C-alpha positions as MATLAB code, in Angstrom:
seq = 'XXXXXXXXXXXXXXXXXXXXXXXXXXXXXXXXXXXXXXXXXXXXXXXXXXXXXXXXXXXXXXXXXXXXXXXXXXXXXXXXXXXXXXXXXXXXXXXXXXXXXXXXXXXXXXXXXXXXXXXXXXXXXXXXXXXXXXXXXXXXXXXXXXXXXXXXXXXXXXXXXXXXXXXXXXXXXXXXXXXXXXXXXXXXXXXXXXXXXXXXXXXXXXXXXXXXXXXXXXXXXXXXXXXXXXXXXXXXXXXXXXXXXXXXXXXXXXXXXXXXXXXXXXXXXXXXXXXXXXXXXXXXXXXXXXXXXXXXXXXXXXXXXXXXXXXXXXXXXXXXXXXXXXXXXXXXXXXXXXXXXXXXXXXXXXXXXXXXXXXXXXXXXXXXXXXXXXXXXXXXXXXXXXXXXXXXXXXXXXXXXXXXXXXXXXXXXXXXXXXXXXXXXXXXXXXXXXXXXXXXXXXXXXXXXXXXXXXXXXXXXXXXXXXXXXXXXXXXXXXXXXXXXXXXXXXXXXXXXXXXXXXXXXXXXXXXXXXXXXXXXXXXXXXXXXXXXXXXXXXX';
ca = [
      50.078   11.416   56.174;
      50.379    7.637   56.026;
      49.624    7.357   59.732;
      46.469    9.459   59.458;
      45.316    7.415   56.458;
      45.877    4.174   58.340;
      43.998    5.513   61.365;
      41.113    6.567   59.132;
      40.942    3.094   57.614;
      40.868    1.480   61.060;
      38.148    3.882   62.161;
      36.068    3.041   59.063;
      36.508   -0.663   59.669;
      35.536   -0.248   63.314;
      32.437    1.686   62.311;
      31.514   -1.019   59.783;
      32.008   -3.677   62.463;
      29.867   -1.774   64.960;
      27.210   -1.204   62.279;
      27.221   -4.899   61.425;
      26.974   -5.815   65.075;
      24.122   -3.348   65.538;
      22.348   -4.719   62.469;
      22.834   -8.272   63.686;
      21.539   -7.240   67.088;
      18.484   -5.586   65.520;
      17.820   -8.634   63.355;
      18.303  -10.908   66.338;
      15.851   -8.877   68.406;
      13.396   -8.778   65.523;
      13.657  -12.547   65.151;
      13.137  -13.011   68.881;
      10.132  -10.660   68.866;
       8.627  -12.428   65.830;
       9.129  -15.806   67.500;
       7.309  -14.545   70.580;
       4.470  -12.994   68.557;
       4.275  -16.099   66.384;
       3.951  -18.396   69.380;
       1.629  -16.179   71.401;
      -0.601  -14.671   68.707;
      -0.186  -15.907   65.147;
      -0.211  -19.681   65.672;
      -3.150  -19.618   68.164;
      -5.037  -17.313   65.783;
      -4.371  -19.674   62.892;
      -5.544  -22.648   64.933;
      -8.698  -20.773   65.962;
      -9.320  -19.799   62.324;
      -8.998  -23.446   61.304;
     -11.600  -24.465   63.890;
     -13.988  -21.714   62.740;
     -13.526  -22.609   59.071;
     -14.041  -26.306   59.764;
     -17.250  -25.510   61.647;
     -18.489  -23.351   58.745;
     -17.550  -26.099   56.294;
     -19.605  -28.656   58.207;
     -22.563  -26.242   58.364;
     -22.290  -25.642   54.634;
     -22.059  -29.308   53.618;
     -25.016  -30.208   55.869;
     -27.042  -27.407   54.272;
     -26.164  -28.505   50.745;
     -26.759  -32.162   51.502;
     -30.186  -31.480   52.996;
     -31.221  -29.414   49.960;
     -29.951  -32.092   47.579;
     -31.913  -34.804   49.394;
     -35.106  -32.742   49.168;
     -34.562  -32.086   45.453;
     -33.852  -35.786   44.868;
     -37.000  -36.804   46.718;
     -39.085  -34.380   44.678;
     -37.664  -35.749   41.436;
     -38.011  -39.425   42.369;
     -41.491  -39.105   43.847;
     -42.744  -36.898   41.029;
     -44.032  -34.219   43.430;
     -44.633  -31.618   40.759;
     -46.361  -28.345   41.688;
     -49.450  -29.550   39.822;
     -49.719  -32.476   42.263;
     -49.180  -30.358   45.377;
     -51.413  -27.420   44.504;
     -54.676  -27.198   42.659;
     -54.136  -26.585   38.961;
     -56.604  -26.695   36.085;
     -56.443  -25.080   32.675;
     -58.549  -21.994   32.174;
     -61.864  -23.065   30.683;
     -63.417  -21.320   27.736;
     -66.660  -19.479   28.421;
     -68.757  -18.697   25.345;
     -70.777  -16.005   27.090;
     -67.868  -14.246   28.807;
     -65.362  -14.728   25.998;
     -62.015  -13.136   26.839;
     -63.460  -11.733   30.076;
     -63.020  -15.237   31.547;
     -59.311  -14.472   31.637;
     -57.913  -12.203   34.362;
     -56.281   -8.926   33.397;
     -52.501   -9.423   33.418;
     -49.734   -6.829   33.457;
     -46.316   -7.670   31.980;
     -43.329   -5.446   32.749;
     -40.038   -5.414   30.815;
     -37.475   -3.209   32.580;
     -34.435   -2.300   30.485;
     -31.417   -0.016   30.374;
     -29.473    0.549   27.140;
     -30.424   -2.930   25.893;
     -29.650   -2.459   22.192;
     -28.773   -6.115   21.651;
     -31.812   -7.768   23.238;
     -34.793   -5.393   23.352;
     -36.440   -6.820   20.225;
     -36.164  -10.383   21.512;
     -37.852   -9.741   24.864;
     -40.571   -7.439   23.510;
     -41.348   -9.865   20.687;
     -41.582  -12.841   23.057;
     -43.933  -11.032   25.448;
     -46.144   -9.752   22.614;
     -46.643  -13.319   21.349;
     -47.710  -14.809   24.687;
     -50.801  -17.010   24.481;
     -53.351  -14.751   26.162;
     -56.274  -12.647   24.936;
     -54.772   -9.391   23.704;
     -57.459   -7.320   25.385;
     -56.628   -8.944   28.740;
     -52.880   -8.306   28.513;
     -51.167   -4.994   29.253;
     -47.458   -4.699   28.434;
     -45.162   -2.046   29.909;
     -41.697   -1.479   28.470;
     -39.838    0.406   31.195;
     -36.913    2.015   29.422;
     -34.390    3.835   31.613;
     -31.865    4.043   28.773;
     -29.515    7.017   28.763;
     -28.662    6.443   25.099;
     -31.259    8.435   23.132;
     -30.700    6.359   19.995;
     -31.604    3.186   21.871;
     -34.668    4.903   23.331;
     -35.879    5.694   19.823;
     -35.303    2.114   18.678;
     -37.202    0.668   21.653;
     -40.058    3.132   21.156;
     -40.293    2.219   17.460;
     -40.455   -1.475   18.409;
     -43.313   -0.754   20.808;
     -45.167    1.233   18.138;
     -44.721   -1.672   15.706;
     -46.449   -4.081   18.099;
     -49.082   -1.507   18.993;
     -50.128   -1.466   15.337;
     -50.600   -5.238   15.653;
     -53.322   -4.677   18.267;
     -51.083   -5.217   21.301;
     -51.818   -3.118   24.367;
     -48.211   -2.022   24.839;
     -46.983    1.092   26.666;
     -43.532    2.632   26.308;
     -42.485    4.319   29.572;
     -39.254    6.247   30.057;
     -37.968    8.363   32.931;
     -35.743   11.420   33.124;
     -33.834    9.823   36.006;
     -32.849    6.397   37.314;
     -34.068    6.886   40.865;
     -34.252    3.495   42.552;
     -32.896    1.823   39.409;
     -35.003   -1.232   38.483;
     -37.109   -1.116   41.670;
     -37.902    2.547   41.070;
     -39.021    1.888   37.499;
     -41.239   -1.052   38.493;
     -42.759    0.874   41.380;
     -43.624    3.967   39.357;
     -45.136    1.903   36.539;
     -47.363   -0.026   38.966;
     -48.831    3.245   40.255;
     -50.432    4.067   36.888;
     -54.225    3.859   36.884;
     -54.548    1.148   34.221;
     -51.956   -1.008   36.015;
     -54.006   -0.927   39.213;
     -56.827   -2.742   37.402;
     -54.646   -5.849   36.912;
     -54.653   -8.870   39.206;
     -51.223  -10.248   38.334;
     -47.912   -8.892   37.087;
     -45.251  -10.879   35.214;
     -41.703   -9.514   35.042;
     -39.080  -10.293   32.409;
     -35.671   -8.677   32.123;
     -34.682   -7.542   28.652;
     -32.471  -10.586   28.072;
     -35.211  -13.077   28.969;
     -37.502  -14.701   26.430;
     -40.566  -16.426   27.912;
     -42.194  -19.351   26.102;
     -45.570  -18.604   24.570;
     -47.423  -20.739   27.152;
     -45.881  -19.001   30.172;
     -49.115  -17.360   31.362;
     -51.233  -20.404   30.496;
     -49.082  -22.534   32.797;
     -48.495  -20.135   35.688;
     -51.714  -18.190   36.216;
     -53.879  -21.232   37.100;
     -51.744  -21.675   40.235;
     -52.620  -18.127   41.288;
     -56.294  -18.405   40.381;
     -56.990  -21.713   42.147;
     -54.712  -21.201   45.173;
     -55.377  -17.848   46.879;
     -52.449  -18.371   49.285;
     -49.866  -18.347   46.471;
     -48.229  -14.982   45.874;
     -45.465  -15.846   43.377;
     -44.840  -18.409   40.654;
     -41.221  -18.630   39.476;
     -39.954  -20.289   36.302;
     -36.472  -21.620   35.609;
     -33.847  -19.969   33.416;
     -32.534  -21.701   30.294;
     -29.166  -20.375   29.146;
     -28.990  -19.834   25.409;
     -25.281  -18.952   25.293;
     -23.993  -21.559   27.779;
     -21.624  -22.991   25.137;
     -20.085  -19.638   24.226;
     -16.955  -20.156   26.348;
     -15.714  -22.059   29.388;
     -16.781  -19.219   31.695;
     -20.405  -19.482   30.571;
     -20.302  -23.267   31.021;
     -19.099  -22.749   34.598;
     -21.894  -20.245   35.256;
     -24.416  -22.700   33.873;
     -23.263  -25.273   36.437;
     -23.667  -22.863   39.358;
     -27.034  -21.495   38.245;
     -28.462  -24.910   37.381;
     -27.624  -25.959   40.932;
     -29.336  -22.810   42.201;
     -32.553  -23.578   40.342;
     -32.667  -27.370   40.457;
     -31.592  -27.683   44.102;
     -31.920  -24.416   46.041;
     -35.138  -23.104   44.470;
     -36.694  -26.565   44.261;
     -35.959  -27.447   47.898;
     -37.185  -24.069   49.162;
     -40.420  -24.356   47.206;
     -41.047  -27.928   48.371;
     -40.283  -27.475   52.080;
     -41.046  -23.879   53.082;
     -42.975  -22.603   50.051;
     -40.308  -19.890   49.929;
     -37.286  -19.005   47.827;
     -35.700  -15.809   46.599;
     -37.459  -14.240   43.639;
     -34.981  -14.149   40.752;
     -36.114  -10.715   39.615;
     -37.349  -12.042   36.270;
     -39.219  -14.993   34.741;
     -41.809  -14.882   37.516;
     -45.384  -13.742   37.994;
     -46.728  -12.080   41.144;
     -50.161  -11.670   42.623;
     -50.367   -7.864   42.856;
     -52.136   -8.138   46.217;
     -49.047   -9.887   47.620;
     -46.838   -7.035   46.420;
     -49.203   -4.494   47.983;
     -49.333   -6.274   51.334;
     -45.522   -6.423   51.336;
     -45.481   -2.616   50.859;
     -44.347   -2.781   47.258;
     -40.929   -2.388   45.698;
     -38.233   -0.859   47.880;
     -34.964    0.715   46.777;
     -32.896    0.147   49.932;
     -30.651   -2.595   48.459;
     -29.455   -3.790   45.054;
     -31.527   -6.986   45.428;
     -34.999   -5.485   45.306;
     -36.365   -8.845   44.108;
     -35.123  -10.740   47.170;
     -36.234   -7.888   49.433;
     -39.797   -8.106   48.110;
     -39.818  -11.913   48.362;
     -38.766  -11.925   52.024;
     -41.301   -9.244   52.976;
     -44.059  -11.083   51.107;
     -43.351  -14.405   52.826;
     -43.400  -12.616   56.191;
     -46.990  -11.666   55.315;
     -47.810  -15.366   54.948;
     -47.687  -15.694   51.145;
     -46.492  -18.956   49.560;
     -44.231  -19.294   46.511;
     -44.196  -21.987   43.812;
     -41.248  -22.929   41.618;
     -41.953  -24.677   38.287;
     -38.771  -26.456   37.265;
     -39.937  -27.614   33.840;
     -41.082  -24.165   32.710;
     -37.976  -22.647   31.130;
     -37.420  -19.039   30.141;
     -34.551  -18.377   27.759;
     -31.864  -16.078   29.149;
     -28.286  -14.979   28.594;
     -25.156  -15.442   30.699;
     -22.467  -12.731   30.843;
     -19.501  -13.877   28.762;
     -17.246  -11.000   29.750;
     -15.278  -11.413   32.994;
     -15.535   -7.765   34.024;
     -19.320   -7.802   33.550;
     -19.541  -11.057   35.507;
     -17.538   -9.573   38.385;
     -19.956   -6.636   38.631;
     -22.933   -8.997   38.578;
     -21.486  -11.227   41.282;
     -20.646   -8.212   43.439;
     -24.291   -7.160   43.318;
     -25.564  -10.692   43.946;
     -23.293  -11.140   46.991;
     -23.380   -7.637   48.440;
     -27.146   -7.126   48.174;
     -28.234  -10.210   50.178;
     -25.686   -9.473   52.923;
     -26.954   -5.903   53.180;
     -30.565   -7.111   53.183;
     -29.735   -9.651   55.922;
     -28.414   -6.827   58.078;
     -31.482   -4.656   57.461;
     -34.140   -7.358   57.852;
     -32.885   -9.487   60.760;
     -34.985   -7.668   63.355;
     -37.980   -7.538   61.030;
     -37.822  -11.303   60.490;
     -37.492  -12.027   64.216;
     -40.447   -9.775   65.078;
     -42.742  -11.028   62.283;
     -46.056  -12.308   63.645;
     -47.588  -14.044   60.614;
     -44.970  -16.788   60.179;
     -43.968  -19.614   62.570;
     -40.598  -19.901   64.285;
     -39.496  -22.644   61.878;
     -39.818  -20.331   58.898;
     -38.024  -17.513   60.717;
     -35.152  -19.895   61.461;
     -35.127  -21.027   57.835;
     -34.904  -17.426   56.619;
     -32.193  -16.333   59.035;
     -30.018  -19.448   59.077;
     -30.604  -21.441   55.881;
     -31.538  -18.732   53.408;
     -29.270  -15.898   54.563;
     -26.507  -17.059   56.926;
     -25.518  -20.440   55.483;
     -26.047  -19.816   51.774;
     -25.202  -16.126   51.418;
     -22.748  -15.337   54.207;
     -20.896  -18.481   55.310;
     -20.599  -20.065   51.869;
     -18.611  -17.144   50.423;
     -16.488  -16.733   53.558;
     -15.510  -20.368   53.954;
     -14.608  -20.708   50.277;
     -12.260  -17.738   50.335;
     -10.824  -17.729   53.853;
     -10.380  -21.484   54.256;
      -9.267  -22.572   50.795;
      -7.533  -19.391   49.603;
      -6.069  -18.062   52.891;
      -5.916  -20.534   55.799;
      -4.811  -23.681   53.974;
      -2.094  -21.889   51.936;
      -0.923  -19.917   55.003;
      -0.670  -23.115   57.060;
       2.302  -24.080   54.867;
       4.371  -21.605   56.888;
       3.209  -22.935   60.272;
       3.988  -26.621   60.907;
       2.202  -26.332   64.271;
      -1.117  -25.766   62.472;
      -2.584  -29.126   61.549;
      -5.752  -29.309   59.459;
      -7.573  -32.660   59.511;
      -7.738  -34.504   56.227;
     -11.546  -34.568   56.240;
     -11.592  -30.770   56.272;
      -9.068  -30.372   53.474;
     -10.247  -33.130   51.135;
     -13.488  -34.889   52.015;
     -15.738  -31.886   52.675;
     -14.608  -29.989   49.537;
     -15.145  -33.129   47.471;
     -18.659  -33.534   48.912;
     -19.538  -29.871   48.247;
     -18.159  -30.083   44.709;
     -20.104  -33.246   43.855;
     -23.316  -31.759   45.263;
     -22.862  -28.651   43.115;
     -22.249  -30.714   39.991;
     -25.501  -32.689   40.087;
     -27.432  -29.910   38.368;
     -25.407  -30.142   35.149;
     -24.256  -33.714   34.413;
     -23.061  -32.758   30.910;
     -20.370  -30.525   32.441;
     -19.018  -33.038   34.938;
     -15.696  -33.094   33.076;
     -15.303  -29.372   33.844;
     -15.634  -29.845   37.594;
     -11.929  -29.171   38.294;
     -12.075  -25.916   36.333;
     -15.281  -25.037   38.190;
     -13.514  -25.505   41.556;
     -10.714  -23.069   40.757;
     -12.959  -20.567   38.950;
     -15.294  -20.430   41.943;
     -12.304  -20.098   44.282;
     -11.149  -16.996   42.417;
     -14.670  -15.543   42.377;
     -14.942  -16.145   46.131;
     -12.461  -13.290   46.580;
     -14.934  -10.818   45.089;
     -18.003  -12.378   46.680;
     -16.414  -12.398   50.129;
     -15.365   -8.773   49.732;
     -18.890   -7.893   48.590;
     -20.421   -9.656   51.616;
     -18.439   -7.474   54.013;
     -19.272   -4.352   52.021;
     -22.943   -5.276   52.400;
     -22.697   -6.113   56.096;
     -20.905   -2.864   56.937;
     -22.679   -0.553   54.449;
     -19.327    0.313   52.888;
     -18.585    2.306   49.745;
     -19.948    0.141   46.914;
     -22.946   -1.181   48.844;
     -25.491    0.424   46.491;
     -23.466    0.117   43.295;
     -25.649   -0.984   40.383;
     -23.935   -1.811   37.106;
     -26.245   -3.329   34.498;
     -24.809   -6.612   33.183;
     -23.682   -6.325   29.564;
     -25.563   -8.444   27.033;
     -24.497   -9.690   23.619;
     -27.896  -10.918   22.427;
     -28.067  -12.351   18.932;
     -24.786  -10.650   18.109;
     -22.927  -13.392   19.957;
     -24.367  -15.952   17.548;
     -22.826  -14.468   14.395;
     -19.400  -15.602   13.321;
     -18.135  -12.086   12.630;
     -19.043  -10.681   16.042;
     -18.030  -13.819   17.900;
     -14.574  -13.672   16.323;
     -14.186   -9.994   17.108;
     -15.358  -10.573   20.650;
     -12.368  -12.725   21.481;
      -9.834  -10.043   20.575;
      -7.871   -8.406   23.366;
      -8.487   -4.750   24.205;
      -6.275   -2.207   22.423;
      -5.326   -0.718   25.780;
      -3.647   -3.867   27.037;
      -3.449   -2.804   30.685;
      -7.235   -2.766   30.943;
      -7.280   -6.539   30.732;
      -5.330   -6.925   33.988;
      -7.012   -7.357   37.382;
      -4.376   -6.599   39.979;
      -6.257   -7.987   42.967;
      -6.287  -11.445   41.382;
      -2.664  -11.064   40.281;
      -1.579  -10.160   43.820;
      -3.379  -13.171   45.265;
      -1.847  -15.371   42.589;
       1.686  -14.300   43.502;
       1.112  -14.892   47.230;
      -0.371  -18.321   46.563;
       2.530  -19.204   44.280;
       4.991  -18.377   47.085;
       2.947  -20.517   49.475;
       2.873  -23.418   47.006;
       6.633  -23.298   46.493;
       7.260  -23.192   50.247;
       4.884  -26.093   50.817;
       6.519  -28.153   48.061;
      10.034  -27.611   49.453;
       9.567  -27.627   53.220;
       6.328  -29.501   53.984;
       5.144  -33.060   53.436;
       1.331  -32.572   53.485;
       1.153  -32.146   49.676;
      -1.052  -29.030   49.863;
       0.941  -27.639   46.920;
      -0.991  -30.022   44.659;
      -4.013  -27.784   45.280;
      -2.257  -24.435   45.861;
      -0.212  -24.456   42.625;
      -3.232  -24.680   40.268;
      -5.115  -22.266   42.524;
      -2.350  -19.698   42.111;
      -2.335  -20.264   38.352;
      -6.110  -19.727   38.299;
      -5.732  -16.358   40.019;
      -2.895  -15.379   37.680;
      -4.782  -16.517   34.579;
      -8.001  -14.713   35.453;
      -6.046  -11.697   36.699;
      -4.326  -11.502   33.305;
      -7.685  -11.394   31.528;
      -7.483  -14.812   29.882;
     -11.059  -15.761   30.700;
     -14.387  -15.108   29.032;
     -14.645  -12.922   25.930;
     -14.163   -9.283   25.032;
     -16.650   -7.237   23.066;
     -15.730   -4.954   20.214;
     -17.113   -2.039   22.208;
     -14.770   -2.715   25.088;
     -11.706   -3.006   22.929;
     -12.163    0.437   21.383;
];
């Protein structure tokens, strides 16, 4: 019995030794295979990715610098639209009376806008324009019947005050906003109008909006669109809204201004603008093929030879989303839609006969490729993937100008639109880096017509409720269902970046961890829901 037990023990030990040797052999082979793959595939791929990202970075900084120089020249030289185009106030005619003013249509599309419908309708109904020469359409696609009744009552209230206001609702949401605008323009009384102004429900135009914009259209028959700037009423609500203000101020003060001054083209912002109806007709009207129907119409109109004018000192009050989830949905639509439109319109732009080659190049390269494809890709892939991943590959060397100087230049150029928020520039860098994850993903969804390509989620508004102490306090409470606050994509990225930062700090000497550590914390913070505000409705 003792002999058999001893033999069994020796056999077990021999098996363990053979198993250990086999495991060591497997690990050794795996290590050898990884070393071969690393040297033959991974490192060359990383080096190629670095070259591509550096090239995109240079393209992006050149694009931003050129736009900034144009905007600076316009500001310094005082080249206002009134100096470039003919503009004269509408003169009073005693004999014609109000008939001296053109018939103007104003459209207010909305969807379940309980918080802001009164503000937008009230602002439009008090525009300085003869009431008999102004037709107002409230296009209500609300699915909440209570809100429909409230909006209809508001329209009836202004109708009793001699306003020519029409409440229009649909039994479906076909085409979303584009579908509502298109159907409303087909009504007989709308066809009598020469111009149409569009304001989203959270936008409040100043009373002189028509007085200032319509003379451009009357005196310059080549102008098809006049766009005003947005003024953000709730920019100080939280840090997230301050960051958005910085990005959107840059968009208006630099991108829109430079496009208007050089090519007489920019993307219509979907609101706070007024169109010549003939331009819309020649561009074949509103189309529902993407979630950026405003940009779609603008590109088709410019291909017909129409010019656009941006008025930077005409400000329309608007609201920024203060909830992170709502902001993510908005940014998905704003990144996915242009990429999808780029795919669908490339051939159309190339084959257009009414615009010169220079404008075609501007549309394809500057407007679409550089600003709406490369910008999102380089921000995410280079700064959130390639640079952190290079910590694990000493063979991959990224030049200092690509890691530090170009990002600094891009950041400073983006900050010029909002000098008051210059102290938030570091927070802006990391916030935008996190958002680049969603924008980059949305770009590829748009380019490949993937699942969420036509997703349309209306951005939540707080309206005047955000200005009251009671609601503002309640808005900052966390949701009762705590897990709803977590965003696992951001959390996953945060963990990976944290590992990269630790590895870089311990094993490398290039000091990339100084950037990667706060970047990982940004992903973890935003992934944990500690950004923006929460509404009482969401927390229930």
